[in-house]
Amino acid sequence: MKEKVGLIALGSRDDFDKWDDVVSLLAPEIEVETAGVLDGLTEEEIAEQFAFMPGENYLVTGMPWGSEVHISEAKANAVVYRLACELFDRGNRTVLVLCTGDFDRPAVKGHLFLLPEDLMFGILQGLRQKKLGFIVPEPGQIPSSLRQYQALNPVIHAASPYGPMEELARAADAFRDEDVEIVVTDCMGFTAPMGRMVAEHSGKQVLVPRLVIPKLLKALLLQQ
């Protein structure tokens, strides 16, 4: 019997084809079920249901109609928790959230609830670097990310994975003269080609969670 893994995206299940690269790293050996925090919602409904106050943590995700949206991390957290419980109830022994945000863990014995943030933090600590670079989607996320990665002595620049690639190239260029050896694309929206662009423009080694996490998960579940 195949292992079953539930994937929760911050956007809509209707837009899940953009995660084909992640699914392909797991399938066909692992059966994948998908869910989206914003499933079935219009742009107006998202703005109403996931509004956030100035200074509150927020998350950035793309939508099927081609634009990006900003949503309250706290309100998304409640939906992620519910979706994870539903996926566990449907026989998925492991649930992976496709976002580097912080989310509450369902207390379900014998099941794995995996967050890229937790997994990557352990990996980054193990690299033993004096200073690490990070690219986050929005400038407004830099203050909270500085607090989050304080122990890693972070240098942080912003560029959205859903925006013009020229902005990502400029953010990567900013690391060229920084005293860091490794740059982390701190959002699951950053793809492998984007990671290669960051490496080219920054002259640094790059860690892309979207590549690392599915491979780690497959090794954990299948020893492959």
CSV table of C-alpha atoms in Angstrom, one decimal:
chain,number,residue,atom,x,y,z
A,1,MET,CA,0.0,0.0,0.0
A,2,LYS,CA,1.4,3.4,-1.0
A,3,GLU,CA,2.2,6.1,1.5
A,4,LYS,CA,-0.3,8.9,1.4
A,5,VAL,CA,0.9,12.5,1.8
A,6,GLY,CA,-1.3,15.6,2.0
A,7,LEU,CA,0.0,18.9,0.6
A,8,ILE,CA,-1.5,22.2,1.8
A,9,ALA,CA,-0.9,25.3,-0.3
A,10,LEU,CA,-1.6,28.8,0.8
A,11,GLY,CA,-3.4,29.5,-2.5
A,12,SER,CA,-6.1,27.6,-4.3
A,13,ARG,CA,-6.3,23.9,-5.3
A,14,ASP,CA,-7.4,25.2,-8.7
A,15,ASP,CA,-3.8,26.6,-9.1
A,16,PHE,CA,-2.1,23.4,-8.0
A,17,ASP,CA,-0.5,22.8,-11.4
A,18,LYS,CA,2.2,25.3,-10.4
A,19,TRP,CA,3.3,22.7,-7.8
A,20,ASP,CA,3.8,20.0,-10.4
A,21,ASP,CA,7.5,20.1,-9.7
A,22,VAL,CA,7.0,19.3,-6.0
A,23,VAL,CA,4.4,16.6,-6.7
A,24,SER,CA,6.8,15.0,-9.3
A,25,LEU,CA,9.4,14.7,-6.6
A,26,LEU,CA,7.0,12.5,-4.6
A,27,ALA,CA,4.9,10.7,-7.1
A,28,PRO,CA,4.4,8.0,-8.3
A,29,GLU,CA,5.8,6.1,-5.4
A,30,ILE,CA,3.8,8.3,-3.0
A,31,GLU,CA,0.1,9.1,-3.3
A,32,VAL,CA,-0.5,12.8,-3.1
A,33,GLU,CA,-3.7,14.7,-2.0
A,34,THR,CA,-3.9,18.4,-2.3
A,35,ALA,CA,-5.8,21.2,-0.5
A,36,GLY,CA,-5.6,25.0,-0.6
A,37,VAL,CA,-6.3,27.5,2.2
A,38,LEU,CA,-8.1,29.8,-0.3
A,39,ASP,CA,-10.0,27.1,-2.2
A,40,GLY,CA,-13.2,28.3,-3.8
A,41,LEU,CA,-12.8,32.0,-2.7
A,42,THR,CA,-13.0,35.1,-4.9
A,43,GLU,CA,-10.5,37.9,-4.6
A,44,GLU,CA,-13.1,40.0,-2.7
A,45,GLU,CA,-13.8,37.1,-0.3
A,46,ILE,CA,-10.1,36.7,0.4
A,47,ALA,CA,-9.7,40.4,1.1
A,48,GLU,CA,-12.7,40.2,3.5
A,49,GLN,CA,-11.9,36.9,5.3
A,50,PHE,CA,-8.1,37.2,5.5
A,51,ALA,CA,-7.6,40.9,6.2
A,52,PHE,CA,-4.8,41.8,8.6
A,53,MET,CA,-3.9,44.9,10.7
A,54,PRO,CA,-0.7,47.0,10.2
A,55,GLY,CA,2.2,45.4,11.9
A,56,GLU,CA,0.5,41.9,11.9
A,57,ASN,CA,2.4,39.0,10.2
A,58,TYR,CA,1.1,38.2,6.7
A,59,LEU,CA,1.8,35.7,4.0
A,60,VAL,CA,2.1,36.1,0.2
A,61,THR,CA,0.7,33.6,-2.3
A,62,GLY,CA,-0.2,33.5,-6.0
A,63,MET,CA,-3.7,32.9,-7.3
A,64,PRO,CA,-5.2,31.3,-10.5
A,65,TRP,CA,-6.2,34.7,-11.9
A,66,GLY,CA,-2.5,35.7,-12.1
A,67,SER,CA,-2.0,38.1,-9.2
A,68,GLU,CA,-0.6,37.7,-5.7
A,69,VAL,CA,-2.5,38.2,-2.5
A,70,HIS,CA,-1.5,39.0,1.0
A,71,ILE,CA,-3.3,37.2,3.8
A,72,SER,CA,-3.2,37.2,7.6
A,73,GLU,CA,-0.9,34.6,8.9
A,74,ALA,CA,-3.0,34.1,12.0
A,75,LYS,CA,-6.2,33.5,10.0
A,76,ALA,CA,-4.4,31.2,7.5
A,77,ASN,CA,-3.1,29.3,10.5
A,78,ALA,CA,-6.7,28.3,11.6
A,79,VAL,CA,-7.5,27.1,8.1
A,80,VAL,CA,-4.3,25.1,7.8
A,81,TYR,CA,-5.0,23.4,11.1
A,82,ARG,CA,-8.5,22.4,9.9
A,83,LEU,CA,-7.3,21.2,6.5
A,84,ALA,CA,-4.5,19.1,8.2
A,85,CYS,CA,-7.0,17.4,10.4
A,86,GLU,CA,-9.3,16.6,7.4
A,87,LEU,CA,-6.3,15.2,5.5
A,88,PHE,CA,-5.3,13.0,8.4
A,89,ASP,CA,-8.9,11.8,8.7
A,90,ARG,CA,-8.8,10.8,5.0
A,91,GLY,CA,-5.9,8.5,5.5
A,92,ASN,CA,-2.9,10.7,4.9
A,93,ARG,CA,-0.2,9.8,7.5
A,94,THR,CA,1.9,12.8,6.6
A,95,VAL,CA,0.9,16.4,5.9
A,96,LEU,CA,3.3,19.0,4.5
A,97,VAL,CA,2.5,22.7,4.4
A,98,LEU,CA,3.8,24.4,1.3
A,99,CYS,CA,4.7,27.6,3.1
A,100,THR,CA,7.6,28.7,5.2
A,101,GLY,CA,5.3,30.4,7.7
A,102,ASP,CA,4.7,29.2,11.3
A,103,PHE,CA,1.5,27.1,11.9
A,104,ASP,CA,0.0,25.2,14.9
A,105,ARG,CA,0.5,21.5,15.0
A,106,PRO,CA,-2.5,19.1,15.2
A,107,ALA,CA,-1.9,16.6,18.0
A,108,VAL,CA,-2.5,13.4,16.0
A,109,LYS,CA,-0.6,10.4,17.3
A,110,GLY,CA,1.3,8.4,14.6
A,111,HIS,CA,1.1,11.1,12.0
A,112,LEU,CA,3.6,13.7,10.8
A,113,PHE,CA,2.8,17.4,10.3
A,114,LEU,CA,5.7,19.0,8.6
A,115,LEU,CA,6.6,22.6,8.2
A,116,PRO,CA,9.3,23.8,5.9
A,117,GLU,CA,10.3,26.5,8.4
A,118,ASP,CA,11.1,23.9,11.1
A,119,LEU,CA,13.0,21.6,8.8
A,120,MET,CA,15.0,24.3,7.1
A,121,PHE,CA,15.9,26.0,10.4
A,122,GLY,CA,17.5,22.7,11.5
A,123,ILE,CA,19.4,22.3,8.3
A,124,LEU,CA,20.6,26.0,8.4
A,125,GLN,CA,21.8,25.6,12.0
A,126,GLY,CA,23.7,22.5,10.9
A,127,LEU,CA,25.6,24.5,8.2
A,128,ARG,CA,27.4,26.4,11.0
A,129,GLN,CA,27.6,29.6,8.9
A,130,LYS,CA,28.5,32.9,10.7
A,131,LYS,CA,26.0,34.8,8.5
A,132,LEU,CA,23.2,33.7,6.2
A,133,GLY,CA,21.3,35.5,3.4
A,134,PHE,CA,17.6,35.3,2.9
A,135,ILE,CA,15.2,36.4,0.2
A,136,VAL,CA,11.6,37.0,1.4
A,137,PRO,CA,8.7,38.0,-0.8
A,138,GLU,CA,7.9,41.4,0.6
A,139,PRO,CA,9.9,44.2,2.3
A,140,GLY,CA,7.2,44.3,5.0
A,141,GLN,CA,8.2,40.8,6.0
A,142,ILE,CA,11.8,41.7,6.7
A,143,PRO,CA,11.4,42.9,10.4
A,144,SER,CA,9.6,39.6,11.4
A,145,SER,CA,12.1,37.5,9.5
A,146,LEU,CA,15.0,39.3,11.2
A,147,ARG,CA,13.5,38.3,14.5
A,148,GLN,CA,12.7,34.7,13.3
A,149,TYR,CA,16.3,34.1,12.1
A,150,GLN,CA,18.1,36.2,14.7
A,151,ALA,CA,20.2,33.2,15.8
A,152,LEU,CA,21.5,32.8,12.2
A,153,ASN,CA,22.8,36.4,11.9
A,154,PRO,CA,20.6,37.0,8.8
A,155,VAL,CA,21.0,39.5,6.0
A,156,ILE,CA,17.6,39.8,4.3
A,157,HIS,CA,16.4,41.3,1.0
A,158,ALA,CA,13.0,41.1,-0.6
A,159,ALA,CA,11.6,40.0,-4.0
A,160,SER,CA,8.4,38.2,-4.7
A,161,PRO,CA,8.4,34.8,-6.5
A,162,TYR,CA,5.2,36.0,-8.1
A,163,GLY,CA,6.5,39.3,-9.4
A,164,PRO,CA,8.9,40.4,-12.2
A,165,MET,CA,12.1,38.3,-12.4
A,166,GLU,CA,14.0,41.6,-12.7
A,167,GLU,CA,13.1,42.3,-9.0
A,168,LEU,CA,14.5,38.9,-8.0
A,169,ALA,CA,17.7,39.5,-10.0
A,170,ARG,CA,18.2,42.9,-8.2
A,171,ALA,CA,17.6,41.3,-4.8
A,172,ALA,CA,20.2,38.6,-5.7
A,173,ASP,CA,22.6,41.2,-6.9
A,174,ALA,CA,22.5,42.9,-3.5
A,175,PHE,CA,24.1,39.8,-2.0
A,176,ARG,CA,27.1,39.8,-4.2
A,177,ASP,CA,29.1,42.0,-1.9
A,178,GLU,CA,27.6,40.7,1.3
A,179,ASP,CA,29.7,38.6,3.7
A,180,VAL,CA,27.5,35.5,3.3
A,181,GLU,CA,28.3,32.2,1.6
A,182,ILE,CA,24.7,30.8,1.3
A,183,VAL,CA,21.4,32.5,0.4
A,184,VAL,CA,18.1,30.9,1.2
A,185,THR,CA,14.9,31.6,-0.9
A,186,ASP,CA,12.6,31.9,2.1
A,187,CYS,CA,9.3,31.1,0.5
A,188,MET,CA,8.0,27.9,-1.1
A,189,GLY,CA,7.0,29.9,-4.1
A,190,PHE,CA,10.6,30.2,-5.2
A,191,THR,CA,11.3,27.5,-7.8
A,192,ALA,CA,14.5,25.7,-8.9
A,193,PRO,CA,15.0,28.0,-11.9
A,194,MET,CA,14.6,31.0,-9.6
A,195,GLY,CA,17.2,29.5,-7.3
A,196,ARG,CA,19.6,29.2,-10.3
A,197,MET,CA,19.0,32.8,-11.1
A,198,VAL,CA,19.8,33.9,-7.5
A,199,ALA,CA,23.0,31.8,-7.6
A,200,GLU,CA,24.0,33.4,-10.9
A,201,HIS,CA,23.3,37.0,-9.8
A,202,SER,CA,24.6,36.7,-6.2
A,203,GLY,CA,27.6,34.5,-6.8
A,204,LYS,CA,26.6,32.5,-3.7
A,205,GLN,CA,25.4,29.0,-3.0
A,206,VAL,CA,21.6,28.9,-2.8
A,207,LEU,CA,19.2,26.7,-0.8
A,208,VAL,CA,15.7,26.4,-2.3
A,209,PRO,CA,13.2,24.9,0.3
A,210,ARG,CA,10.9,23.8,-2.6
A,211,LEU,CA,13.7,21.4,-3.8
A,212,VAL,CA,15.1,20.3,-0.4
A,213,ILE,CA,11.8,19.5,1.5
A,214,PRO,CA,10.2,17.1,-0.9
A,215,LYS,CA,13.4,15.2,-1.3
A,216,LEU,CA,13.8,15.0,2.4
A,217,LEU,CA,10.2,13.8,2.8
A,218,LYS,CA,10.7,11.1,0.2
A,219,ALA,CA,13.9,9.9,1.9
A,220,LEU,CA,12.0,9.8,5.2
A,221,LEU,CA,9.0,7.8,3.9
A,222,LEU,CA,10.6,5.6,1.3
A,223,GLN,CA,14.4,5.6,2.0
A,224,GLN,CA,14.9,6.9,-1.6
